[in-house]
Coordinates of C-alpha atoms in Angstrom, one line a residue:
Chain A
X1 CA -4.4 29.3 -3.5
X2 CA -5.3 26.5 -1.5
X3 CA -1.7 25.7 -0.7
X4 CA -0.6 29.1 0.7
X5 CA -3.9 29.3 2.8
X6 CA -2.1 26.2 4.6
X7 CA 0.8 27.5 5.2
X8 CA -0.3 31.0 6.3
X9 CA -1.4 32.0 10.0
X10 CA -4.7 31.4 9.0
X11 CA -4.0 27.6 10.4
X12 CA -1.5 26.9 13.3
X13 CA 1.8 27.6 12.7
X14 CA 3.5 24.1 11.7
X15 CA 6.9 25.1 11.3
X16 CA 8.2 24.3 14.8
X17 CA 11.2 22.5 15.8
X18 CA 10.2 19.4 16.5
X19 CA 13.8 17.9 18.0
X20 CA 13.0 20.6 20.7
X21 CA 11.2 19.0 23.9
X22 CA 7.9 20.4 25.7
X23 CA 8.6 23.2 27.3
X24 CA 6.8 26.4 28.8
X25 CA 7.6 29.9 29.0
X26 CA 8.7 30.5 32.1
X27 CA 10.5 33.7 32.7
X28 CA 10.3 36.7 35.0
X29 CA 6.8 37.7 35.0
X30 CA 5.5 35.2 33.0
X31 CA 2.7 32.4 33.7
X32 CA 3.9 28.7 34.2
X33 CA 2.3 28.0 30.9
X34 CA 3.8 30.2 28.5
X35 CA 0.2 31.5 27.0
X36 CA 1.6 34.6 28.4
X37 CA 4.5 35.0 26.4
X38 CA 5.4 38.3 25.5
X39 CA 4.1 40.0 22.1
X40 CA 6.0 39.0 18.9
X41 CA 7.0 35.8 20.2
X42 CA 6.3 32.9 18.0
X43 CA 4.4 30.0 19.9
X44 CA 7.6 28.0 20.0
X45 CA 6.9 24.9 22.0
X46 CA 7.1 22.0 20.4
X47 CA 5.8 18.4 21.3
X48 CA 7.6 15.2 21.2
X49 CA 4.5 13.5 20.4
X50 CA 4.8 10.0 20.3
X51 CA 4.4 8.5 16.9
X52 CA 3.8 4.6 15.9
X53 CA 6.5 2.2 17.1
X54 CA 10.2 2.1 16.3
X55 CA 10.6 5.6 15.6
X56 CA 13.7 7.2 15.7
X57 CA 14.3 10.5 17.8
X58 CA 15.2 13.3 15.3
X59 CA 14.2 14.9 12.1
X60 CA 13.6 11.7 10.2
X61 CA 10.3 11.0 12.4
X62 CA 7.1 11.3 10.7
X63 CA 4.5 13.8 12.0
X64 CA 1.2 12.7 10.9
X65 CA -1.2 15.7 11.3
X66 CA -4.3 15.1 9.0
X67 CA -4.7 10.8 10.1
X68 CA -7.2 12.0 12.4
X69 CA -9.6 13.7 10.8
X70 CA -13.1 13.0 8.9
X71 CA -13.6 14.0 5.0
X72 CA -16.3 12.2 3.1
X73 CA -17.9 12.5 -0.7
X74 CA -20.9 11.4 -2.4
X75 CA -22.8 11.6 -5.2
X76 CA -26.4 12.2 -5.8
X77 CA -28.6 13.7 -8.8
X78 CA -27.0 17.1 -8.5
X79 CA -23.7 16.5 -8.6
X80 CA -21.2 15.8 -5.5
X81 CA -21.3 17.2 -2.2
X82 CA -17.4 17.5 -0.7
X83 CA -18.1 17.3 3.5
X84 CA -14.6 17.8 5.6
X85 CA -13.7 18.4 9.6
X86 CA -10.9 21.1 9.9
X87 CA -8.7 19.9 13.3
X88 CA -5.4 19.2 13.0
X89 CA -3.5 16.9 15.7
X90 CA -0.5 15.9 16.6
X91 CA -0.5 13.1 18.8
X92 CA -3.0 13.8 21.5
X93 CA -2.5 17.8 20.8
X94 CA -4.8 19.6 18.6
X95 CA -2.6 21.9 16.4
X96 CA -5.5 23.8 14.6
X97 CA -9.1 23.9 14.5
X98 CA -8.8 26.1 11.0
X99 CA -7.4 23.8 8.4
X100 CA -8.4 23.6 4.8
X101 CA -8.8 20.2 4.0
X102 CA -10.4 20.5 0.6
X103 CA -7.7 21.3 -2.0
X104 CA -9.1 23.3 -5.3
X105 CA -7.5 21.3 -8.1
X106 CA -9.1 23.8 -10.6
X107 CA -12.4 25.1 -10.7
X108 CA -14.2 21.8 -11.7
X109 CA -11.6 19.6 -9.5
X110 CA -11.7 19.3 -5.7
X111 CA -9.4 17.1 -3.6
X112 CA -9.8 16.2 -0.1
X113 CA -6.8 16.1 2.8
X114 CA -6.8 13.1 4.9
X115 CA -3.4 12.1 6.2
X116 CA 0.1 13.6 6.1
X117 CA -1.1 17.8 5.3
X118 CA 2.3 17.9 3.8
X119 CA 1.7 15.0 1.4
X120 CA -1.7 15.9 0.3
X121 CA -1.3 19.4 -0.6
X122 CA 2.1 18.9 -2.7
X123 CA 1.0 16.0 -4.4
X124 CA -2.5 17.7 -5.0
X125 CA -1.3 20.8 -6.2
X126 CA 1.4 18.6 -8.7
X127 CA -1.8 17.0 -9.7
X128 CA -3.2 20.3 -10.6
X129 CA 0.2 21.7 -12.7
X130 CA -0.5 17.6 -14.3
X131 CA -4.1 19.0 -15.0
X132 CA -3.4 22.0 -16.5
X133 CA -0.7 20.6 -18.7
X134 CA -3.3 18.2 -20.0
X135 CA -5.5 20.8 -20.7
X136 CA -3.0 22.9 -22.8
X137 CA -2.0 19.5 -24.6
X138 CA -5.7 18.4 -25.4
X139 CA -7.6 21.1 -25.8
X140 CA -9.9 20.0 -23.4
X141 CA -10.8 19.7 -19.7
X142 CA -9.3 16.3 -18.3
X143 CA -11.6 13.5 -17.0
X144 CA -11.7 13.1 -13.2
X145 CA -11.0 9.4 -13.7
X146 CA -7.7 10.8 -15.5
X147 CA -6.9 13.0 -12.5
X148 CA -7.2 10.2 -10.3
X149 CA -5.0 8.2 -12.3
X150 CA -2.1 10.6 -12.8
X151 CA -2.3 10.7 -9.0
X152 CA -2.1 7.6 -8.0
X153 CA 0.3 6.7 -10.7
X154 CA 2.6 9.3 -9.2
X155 CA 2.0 8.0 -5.5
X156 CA 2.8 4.4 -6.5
X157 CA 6.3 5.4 -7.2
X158 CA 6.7 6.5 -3.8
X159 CA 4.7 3.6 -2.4
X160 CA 6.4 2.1 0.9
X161 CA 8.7 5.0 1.1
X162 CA 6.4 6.6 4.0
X163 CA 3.7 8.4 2.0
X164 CA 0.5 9.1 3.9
X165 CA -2.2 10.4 1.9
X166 CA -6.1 9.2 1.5
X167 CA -7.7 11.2 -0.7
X168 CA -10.7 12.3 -3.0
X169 CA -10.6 13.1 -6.2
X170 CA -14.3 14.8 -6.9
X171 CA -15.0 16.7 -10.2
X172 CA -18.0 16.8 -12.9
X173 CA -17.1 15.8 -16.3
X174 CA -18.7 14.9 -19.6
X175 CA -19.6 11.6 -17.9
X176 CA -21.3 13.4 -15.2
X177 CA -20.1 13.7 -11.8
X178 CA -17.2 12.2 -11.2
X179 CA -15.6 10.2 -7.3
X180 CA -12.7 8.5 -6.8
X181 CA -10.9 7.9 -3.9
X182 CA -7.1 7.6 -4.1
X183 CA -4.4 6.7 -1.8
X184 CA -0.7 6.2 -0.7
X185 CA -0.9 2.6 -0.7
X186 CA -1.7 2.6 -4.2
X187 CA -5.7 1.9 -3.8
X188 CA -7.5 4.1 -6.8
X189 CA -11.4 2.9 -6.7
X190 CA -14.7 4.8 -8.1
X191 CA -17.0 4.8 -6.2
X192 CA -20.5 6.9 -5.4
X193 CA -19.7 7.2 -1.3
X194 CA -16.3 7.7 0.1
X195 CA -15.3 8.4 3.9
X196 CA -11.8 8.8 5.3
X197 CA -10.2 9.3 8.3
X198 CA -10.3 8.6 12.0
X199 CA -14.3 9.6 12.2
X200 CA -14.9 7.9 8.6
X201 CA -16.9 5.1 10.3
X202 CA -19.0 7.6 12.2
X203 CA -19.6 9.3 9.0
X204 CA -20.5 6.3 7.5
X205 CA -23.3 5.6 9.8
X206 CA -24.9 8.6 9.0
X207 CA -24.5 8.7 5.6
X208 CA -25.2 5.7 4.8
X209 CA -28.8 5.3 6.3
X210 CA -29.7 8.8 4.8
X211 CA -28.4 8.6 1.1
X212 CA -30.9 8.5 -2.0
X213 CA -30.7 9.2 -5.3
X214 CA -33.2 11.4 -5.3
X215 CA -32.0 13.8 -2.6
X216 CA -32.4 17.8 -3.5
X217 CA -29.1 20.0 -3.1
X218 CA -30.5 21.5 0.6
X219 CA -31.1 17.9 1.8
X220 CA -27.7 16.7 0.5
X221 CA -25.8 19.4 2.2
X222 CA -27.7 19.1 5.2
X223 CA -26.8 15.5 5.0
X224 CA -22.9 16.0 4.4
X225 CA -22.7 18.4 7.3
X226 CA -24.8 15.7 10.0
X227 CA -22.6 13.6 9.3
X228 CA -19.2 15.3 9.6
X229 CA -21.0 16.8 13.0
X230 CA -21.4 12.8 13.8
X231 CA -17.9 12.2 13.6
X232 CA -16.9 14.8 14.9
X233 CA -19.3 14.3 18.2
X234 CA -17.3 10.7 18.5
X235 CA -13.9 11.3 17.2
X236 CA -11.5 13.0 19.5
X237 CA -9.6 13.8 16.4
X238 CA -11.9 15.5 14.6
X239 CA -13.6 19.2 14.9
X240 CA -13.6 22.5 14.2
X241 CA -15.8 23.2 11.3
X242 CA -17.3 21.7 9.1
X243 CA -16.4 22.9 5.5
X244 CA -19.0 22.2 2.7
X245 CA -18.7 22.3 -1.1
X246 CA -20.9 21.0 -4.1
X247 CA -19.6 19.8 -7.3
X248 CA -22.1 20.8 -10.0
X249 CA -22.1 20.7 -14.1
X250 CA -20.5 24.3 -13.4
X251 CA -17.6 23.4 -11.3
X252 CA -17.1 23.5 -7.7
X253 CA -19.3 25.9 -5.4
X254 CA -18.4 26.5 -1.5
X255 CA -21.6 26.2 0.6
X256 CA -20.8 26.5 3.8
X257 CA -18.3 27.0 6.7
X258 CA -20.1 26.0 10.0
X259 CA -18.5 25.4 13.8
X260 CA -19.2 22.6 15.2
X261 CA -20.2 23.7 18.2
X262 CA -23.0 25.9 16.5
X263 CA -24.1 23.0 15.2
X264 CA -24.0 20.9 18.1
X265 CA -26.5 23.6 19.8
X266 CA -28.7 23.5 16.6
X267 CA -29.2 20.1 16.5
X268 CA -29.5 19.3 20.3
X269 CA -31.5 22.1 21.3
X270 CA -34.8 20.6 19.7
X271 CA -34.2 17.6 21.9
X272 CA -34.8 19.4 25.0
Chain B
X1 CA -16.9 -28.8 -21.4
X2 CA -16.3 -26.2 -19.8
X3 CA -13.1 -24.5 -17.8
X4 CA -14.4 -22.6 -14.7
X5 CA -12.6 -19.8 -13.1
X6 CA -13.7 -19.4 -9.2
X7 CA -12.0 -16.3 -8.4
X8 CA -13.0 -14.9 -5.2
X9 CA -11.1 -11.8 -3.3
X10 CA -11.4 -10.9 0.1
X11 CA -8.8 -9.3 2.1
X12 CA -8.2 -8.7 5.7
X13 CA -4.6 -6.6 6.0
X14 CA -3.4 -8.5 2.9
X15 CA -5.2 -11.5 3.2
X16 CA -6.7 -12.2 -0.5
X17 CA -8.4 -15.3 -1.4
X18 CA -8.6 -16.5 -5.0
X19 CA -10.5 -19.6 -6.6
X20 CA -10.1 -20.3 -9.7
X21 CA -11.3 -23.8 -11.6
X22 CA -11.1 -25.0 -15.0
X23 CA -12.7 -27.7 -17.0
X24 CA -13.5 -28.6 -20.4
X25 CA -13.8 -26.3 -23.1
X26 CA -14.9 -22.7 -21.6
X27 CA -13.8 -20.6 -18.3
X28 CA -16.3 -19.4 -15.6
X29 CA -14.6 -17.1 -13.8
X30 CA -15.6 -15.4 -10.6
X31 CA -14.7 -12.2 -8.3
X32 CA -16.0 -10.5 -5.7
X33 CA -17.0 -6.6 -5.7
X34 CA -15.4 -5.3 -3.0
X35 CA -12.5 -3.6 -2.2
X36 CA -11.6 -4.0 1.5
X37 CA -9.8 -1.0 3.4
X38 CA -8.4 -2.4 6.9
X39 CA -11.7 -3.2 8.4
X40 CA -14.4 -1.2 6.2
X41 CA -14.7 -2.0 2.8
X42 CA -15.0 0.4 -0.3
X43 CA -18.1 -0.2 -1.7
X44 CA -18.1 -0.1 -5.8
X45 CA -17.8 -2.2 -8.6
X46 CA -14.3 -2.8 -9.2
X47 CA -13.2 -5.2 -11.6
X48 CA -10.4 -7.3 -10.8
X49 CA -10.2 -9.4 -13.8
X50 CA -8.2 -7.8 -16.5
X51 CA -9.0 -8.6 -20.1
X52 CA -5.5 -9.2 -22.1
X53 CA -6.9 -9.9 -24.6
X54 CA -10.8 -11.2 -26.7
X55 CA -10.0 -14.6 -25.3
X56 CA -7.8 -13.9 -22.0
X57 CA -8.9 -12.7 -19.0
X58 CA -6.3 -11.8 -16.1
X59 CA -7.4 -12.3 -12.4
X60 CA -4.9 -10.2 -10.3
X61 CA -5.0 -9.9 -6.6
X62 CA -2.5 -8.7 -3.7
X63 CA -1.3 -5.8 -2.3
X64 CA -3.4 -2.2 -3.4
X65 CA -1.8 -0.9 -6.2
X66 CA 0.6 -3.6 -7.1
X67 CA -2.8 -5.4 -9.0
X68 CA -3.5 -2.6 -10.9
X69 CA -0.3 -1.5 -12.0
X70 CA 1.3 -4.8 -12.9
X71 CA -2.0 -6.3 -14.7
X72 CA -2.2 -3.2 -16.7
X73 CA 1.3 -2.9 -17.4
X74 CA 0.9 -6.8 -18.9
X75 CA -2.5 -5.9 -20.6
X76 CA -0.8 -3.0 -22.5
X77 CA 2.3 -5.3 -23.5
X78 CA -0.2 -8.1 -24.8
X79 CA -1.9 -5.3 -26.7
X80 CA 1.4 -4.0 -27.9
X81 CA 2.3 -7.6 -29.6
X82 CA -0.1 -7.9 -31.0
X83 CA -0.2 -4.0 -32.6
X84 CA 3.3 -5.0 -33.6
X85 CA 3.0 -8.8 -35.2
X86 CA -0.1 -8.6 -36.5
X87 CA -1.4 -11.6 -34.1
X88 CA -2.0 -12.3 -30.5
X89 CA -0.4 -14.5 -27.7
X90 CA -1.8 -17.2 -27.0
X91 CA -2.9 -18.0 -23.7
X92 CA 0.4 -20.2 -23.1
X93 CA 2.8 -18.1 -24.4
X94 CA 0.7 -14.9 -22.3
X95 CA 1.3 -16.6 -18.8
X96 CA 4.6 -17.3 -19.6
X97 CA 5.5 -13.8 -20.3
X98 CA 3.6 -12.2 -17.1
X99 CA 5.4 -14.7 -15.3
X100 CA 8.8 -13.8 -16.6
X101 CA 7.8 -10.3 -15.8
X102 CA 7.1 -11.1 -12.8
X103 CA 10.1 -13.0 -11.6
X104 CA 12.4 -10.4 -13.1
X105 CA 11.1 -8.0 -10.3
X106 CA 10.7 -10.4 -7.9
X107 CA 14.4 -9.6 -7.2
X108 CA 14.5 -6.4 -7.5
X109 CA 14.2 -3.2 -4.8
X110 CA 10.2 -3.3 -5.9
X111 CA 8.5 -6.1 -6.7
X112 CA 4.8 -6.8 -6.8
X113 CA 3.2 -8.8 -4.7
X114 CA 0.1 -10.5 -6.5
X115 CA -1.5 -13.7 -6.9
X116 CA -2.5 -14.3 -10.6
X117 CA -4.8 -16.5 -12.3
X118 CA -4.4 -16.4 -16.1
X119 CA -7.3 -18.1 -18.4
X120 CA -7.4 -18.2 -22.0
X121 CA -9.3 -20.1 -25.3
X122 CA -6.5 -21.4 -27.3
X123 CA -8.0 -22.5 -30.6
X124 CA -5.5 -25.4 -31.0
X125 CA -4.8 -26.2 -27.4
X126 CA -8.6 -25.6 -26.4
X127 CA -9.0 -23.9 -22.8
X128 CA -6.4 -23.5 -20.3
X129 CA -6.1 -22.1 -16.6
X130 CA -2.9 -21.0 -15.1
X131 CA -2.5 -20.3 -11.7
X132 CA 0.4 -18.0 -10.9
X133 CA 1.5 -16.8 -7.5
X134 CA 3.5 -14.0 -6.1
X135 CA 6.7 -15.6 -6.2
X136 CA 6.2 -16.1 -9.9
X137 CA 5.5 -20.1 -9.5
X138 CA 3.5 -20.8 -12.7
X139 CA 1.3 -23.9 -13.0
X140 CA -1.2 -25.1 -15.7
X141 CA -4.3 -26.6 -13.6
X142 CA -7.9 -28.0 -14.1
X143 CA -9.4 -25.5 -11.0
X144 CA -7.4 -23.2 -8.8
X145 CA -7.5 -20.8 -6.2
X146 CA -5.9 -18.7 -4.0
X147 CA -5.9 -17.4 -0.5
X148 CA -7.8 -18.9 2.6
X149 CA -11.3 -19.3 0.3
X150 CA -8.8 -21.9 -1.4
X151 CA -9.0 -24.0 1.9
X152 CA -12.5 -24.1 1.5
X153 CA -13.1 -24.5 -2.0
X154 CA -10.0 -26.2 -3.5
X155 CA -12.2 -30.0 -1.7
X156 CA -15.1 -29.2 -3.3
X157 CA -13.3 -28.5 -6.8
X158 CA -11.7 -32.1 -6.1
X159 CA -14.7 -33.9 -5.0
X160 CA -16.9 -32.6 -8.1
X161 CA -14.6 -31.2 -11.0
X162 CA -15.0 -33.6 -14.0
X163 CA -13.0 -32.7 -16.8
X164 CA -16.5 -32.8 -19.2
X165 CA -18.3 -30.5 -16.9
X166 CA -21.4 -28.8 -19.4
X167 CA -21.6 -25.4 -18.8
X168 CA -24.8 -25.1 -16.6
X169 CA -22.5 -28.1 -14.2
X170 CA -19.9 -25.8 -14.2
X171 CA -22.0 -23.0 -12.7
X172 CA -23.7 -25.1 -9.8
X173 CA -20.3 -26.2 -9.0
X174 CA -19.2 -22.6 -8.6
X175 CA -22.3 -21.9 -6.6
X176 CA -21.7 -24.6 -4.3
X177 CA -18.1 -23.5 -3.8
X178 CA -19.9 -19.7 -2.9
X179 CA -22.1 -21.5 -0.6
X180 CA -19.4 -22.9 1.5
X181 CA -17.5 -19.7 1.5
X182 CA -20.9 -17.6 2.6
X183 CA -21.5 -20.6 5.2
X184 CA -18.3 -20.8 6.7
X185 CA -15.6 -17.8 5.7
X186 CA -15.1 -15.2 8.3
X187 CA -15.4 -12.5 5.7
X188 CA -18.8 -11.3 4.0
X189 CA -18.5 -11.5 0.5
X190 CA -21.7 -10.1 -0.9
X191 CA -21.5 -10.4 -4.5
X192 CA -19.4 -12.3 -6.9
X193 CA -19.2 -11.4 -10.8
X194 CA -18.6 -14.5 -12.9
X195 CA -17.2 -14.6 -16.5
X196 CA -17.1 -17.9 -19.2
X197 CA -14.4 -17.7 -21.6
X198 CA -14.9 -20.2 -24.8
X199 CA -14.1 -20.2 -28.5
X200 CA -16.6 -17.7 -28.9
X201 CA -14.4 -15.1 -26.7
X202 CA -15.6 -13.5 -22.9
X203 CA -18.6 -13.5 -21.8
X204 CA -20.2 -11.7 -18.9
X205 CA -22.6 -14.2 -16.7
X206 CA -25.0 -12.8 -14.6
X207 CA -23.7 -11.9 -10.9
X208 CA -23.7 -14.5 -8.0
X209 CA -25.1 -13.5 -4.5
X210 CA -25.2 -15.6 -2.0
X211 CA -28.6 -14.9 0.1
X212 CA -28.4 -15.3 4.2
X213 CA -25.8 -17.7 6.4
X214 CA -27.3 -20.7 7.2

């Protein structure tokens, strides 16, 4: 599900060659950028976009898409309200403004992307084969605190080996709802609040100085998608839309899909 | 008499600071509850003493993931002697084998870099604090810590550690120790969560936080 929705059209086309150099389309009749390619080309230019120190030239370079971006989770008396950007960069190039960042483990499971798009949807959607197997074996749904732990038991294997992946493991189980943020270093923490990514700290701001316990579901949401709009308003890296979801006793509901820009004219415009 | 355990964590990169002291006949031991990520820290409850066993506690700090994955790894091989002999390790014989765990990977493509403090209630031996670091140097001590809160502490553990420390001494020496850190460590360590260990077993004492910088 989720996986194939990345890897369609419906988000930029990933699967360039990335040993070719910037180049435009420039060919009888076309414009000096190449936007004017003709029909059924691919977008084929690709970006040598400089990465980090020390790296090598070639295929063995990492391409770190997700790093920039801004996903947060909390939880309040309803549940667990999921809050994620959708831009994609590479280096100073924004590769998609359509990305799905929150990955549907199962229908009581959500995971967030923040990091390497490659590393969190494979290791997200082995999480969710790990999940179902559990649930075949036991008989019962497993506890988000398990998820989290078959994740990042299976990240720690890997750990130094280049790995990027911050994530959030949200889910309701019979303890309630359920928040843990996992990584590629090895970090696995519960927790009631989590931000990640470039805009985290934005989001963190905002978040933090309107959370209670006592919030309704409307005020929550509401809440989530300020603060991804925050970041989003600071951070070069993050944008698009803003994706919402709430983790209830029932599982997992979508609530919203919002551009940012909308939102930037909904919440300005009263200041005039 | 009374050990006490000062465990303190905060990390900057992979900065982690550890105090640990012992004296007498029980262990205080203290941690703070927070989880730093580069510059922000995770706020939650995290617990980074391991319990090996009713009368061992493990304080594991270090590189993310390493902690967790070595103390458990030694917390479920305690566990499994003692499922298997019928009795447990005693504290001794428990450091002894995390440090031989230790040093075997030490070598090796992976191993784990943590800082350890190991404290235990031996019935014959009485209390004892091993401090343990990540190149599997073990050491049986009256007070210990680790990391740069050690530079700050370790004088004050000197100057006032008596070896028949009562219980409620043993506290205010802690708390003088978290003074210091809260007066003059970089790092804001809001809250620390002190344990006792004595013949009785591990108990929970009630959480230390230091109020305002003087």
């Amino acid at each position: 599900m989720a996986l194939s929705s990345v890897l369609q059209s419906e988000s930029a086309d990933f699967s360039f060659n990335i040993d070719r150099s910037f180049s435009f389309g420039c060919g009888f009749g076309q414009t000096d950028l190449g936007f004017g390619a003709a029909p059924g080309d691919r977008l084929n230019f690709a970006i040598k976009a400089s990465l980090g120190p020390d790296d090598k030239d070639g295929p063995e370079r990492k391409i770190e898409f997700l790093h920039g971006t801004t996903t947060l989770a909390f939880k309040f008396q309803h549940g667990v309200i999921v809050a994620v950007d959708s831009r994609a960069t590479a280096g100073a190039y924004i590769a998609s403004q359509t990305v799905k960042k929150v990955i549907e483990i199962n229908p009581y499971l959500l995971g967030t992307m923040a990091g390497g798009a490659a590393d969190c949807s494979f290791w997200e959607r082995l999480l969710a084969r790990q999940c179902r197997v559990y649930e075949l074996r036991n008989k019962e749904r497993i506890s988000v605190a398990a998820a989290s732990k078959l994740l990042a038991n299976m990240v720690y294997q890997y750990k130094g080996m280049g790995l990027s992946m911050g994530t959030m493991v949200c889910g309701w189980d019979k303890r309630g709802p359920g928040l843990y943020y996992v990584d590629s270093e090895g970090n696995r923490v519960c927790g009631d609040l989590f931000a990640v990514g470039s805009g985290s700290m934005y989001a963190y701001g905002v978040v933090d100085s309107g959370l209670r316990q006592d919030l309704s579901v409307e005020e929550a949401c509401e809440l989530g998608r300020r603060a991804i709009y925050q970041a989003t308003y600071r951070d070069a890296y993050s944008g698009g839309q803003v994706n919402l979801y709430h983790v209830h006793s029932e599982g997992w509901t979508r609530v919203s899909q919002e551009d940012v820009l909308k939102l930037h004219h909904q919440y300005q415009e009263p200041k005039k | 008499m009374g050990w006490i355990e000062i465990l303190d964590r905060a990390e900057v990169v992979t900065d982690k600071h550890h105090i640990r002291g012992s004296t007498g006949g029980g262990e205080i031991r203290r941690a703070p509850n927070l989880v730093p990520l580069r510059i922000t820290c995770l706020p939650n409850d995290q617990d980074k003493m391991f319990k090996l066993s009713d009368k061992i506690l493990l304080l594991c700090v270090g590189e993310a993931g390493d902690t967790v994955q070595f103390a458990e790894y030694i917390q479920k091989n305690i566990q499994l002697y003692k499922m298997r002999n019928g009795y447990e390790l005693s504290p001794k014989a428990a450091a002894n084998f995390t440090r031989k765990n230790l040093a075997d990977y030490l070598r090796s493509r992976t191993p784990y870099h943590v800082n350890l403090l190991l404290a235990g209630f031996d019935e014959t031996d009485g209390p004892g604090l091993y401090y343990m670091d990540h190149l599997s140097a073990l050491a049986k001590a009256p007070f210990a810590a680790h990391g740069y809160g050690a530079y700050l502490t370790l004088s004050i553990l000197d100057r006032y550690y008596r070896p028949d420390l009562t219980r409620d001494e043993a506290v205010d020496l802690l708390k003088k120790c978290i003074e210091e850190l809260n007066k003059r460590f970089i790092l804001n360590l809001p809250s620390f969560s002190v344990r006792l260990i004595d013949k009785e077993g591990i108990h929970d004492l009630e959480k230390l936080m230091p109020v305002g910088a003087k």
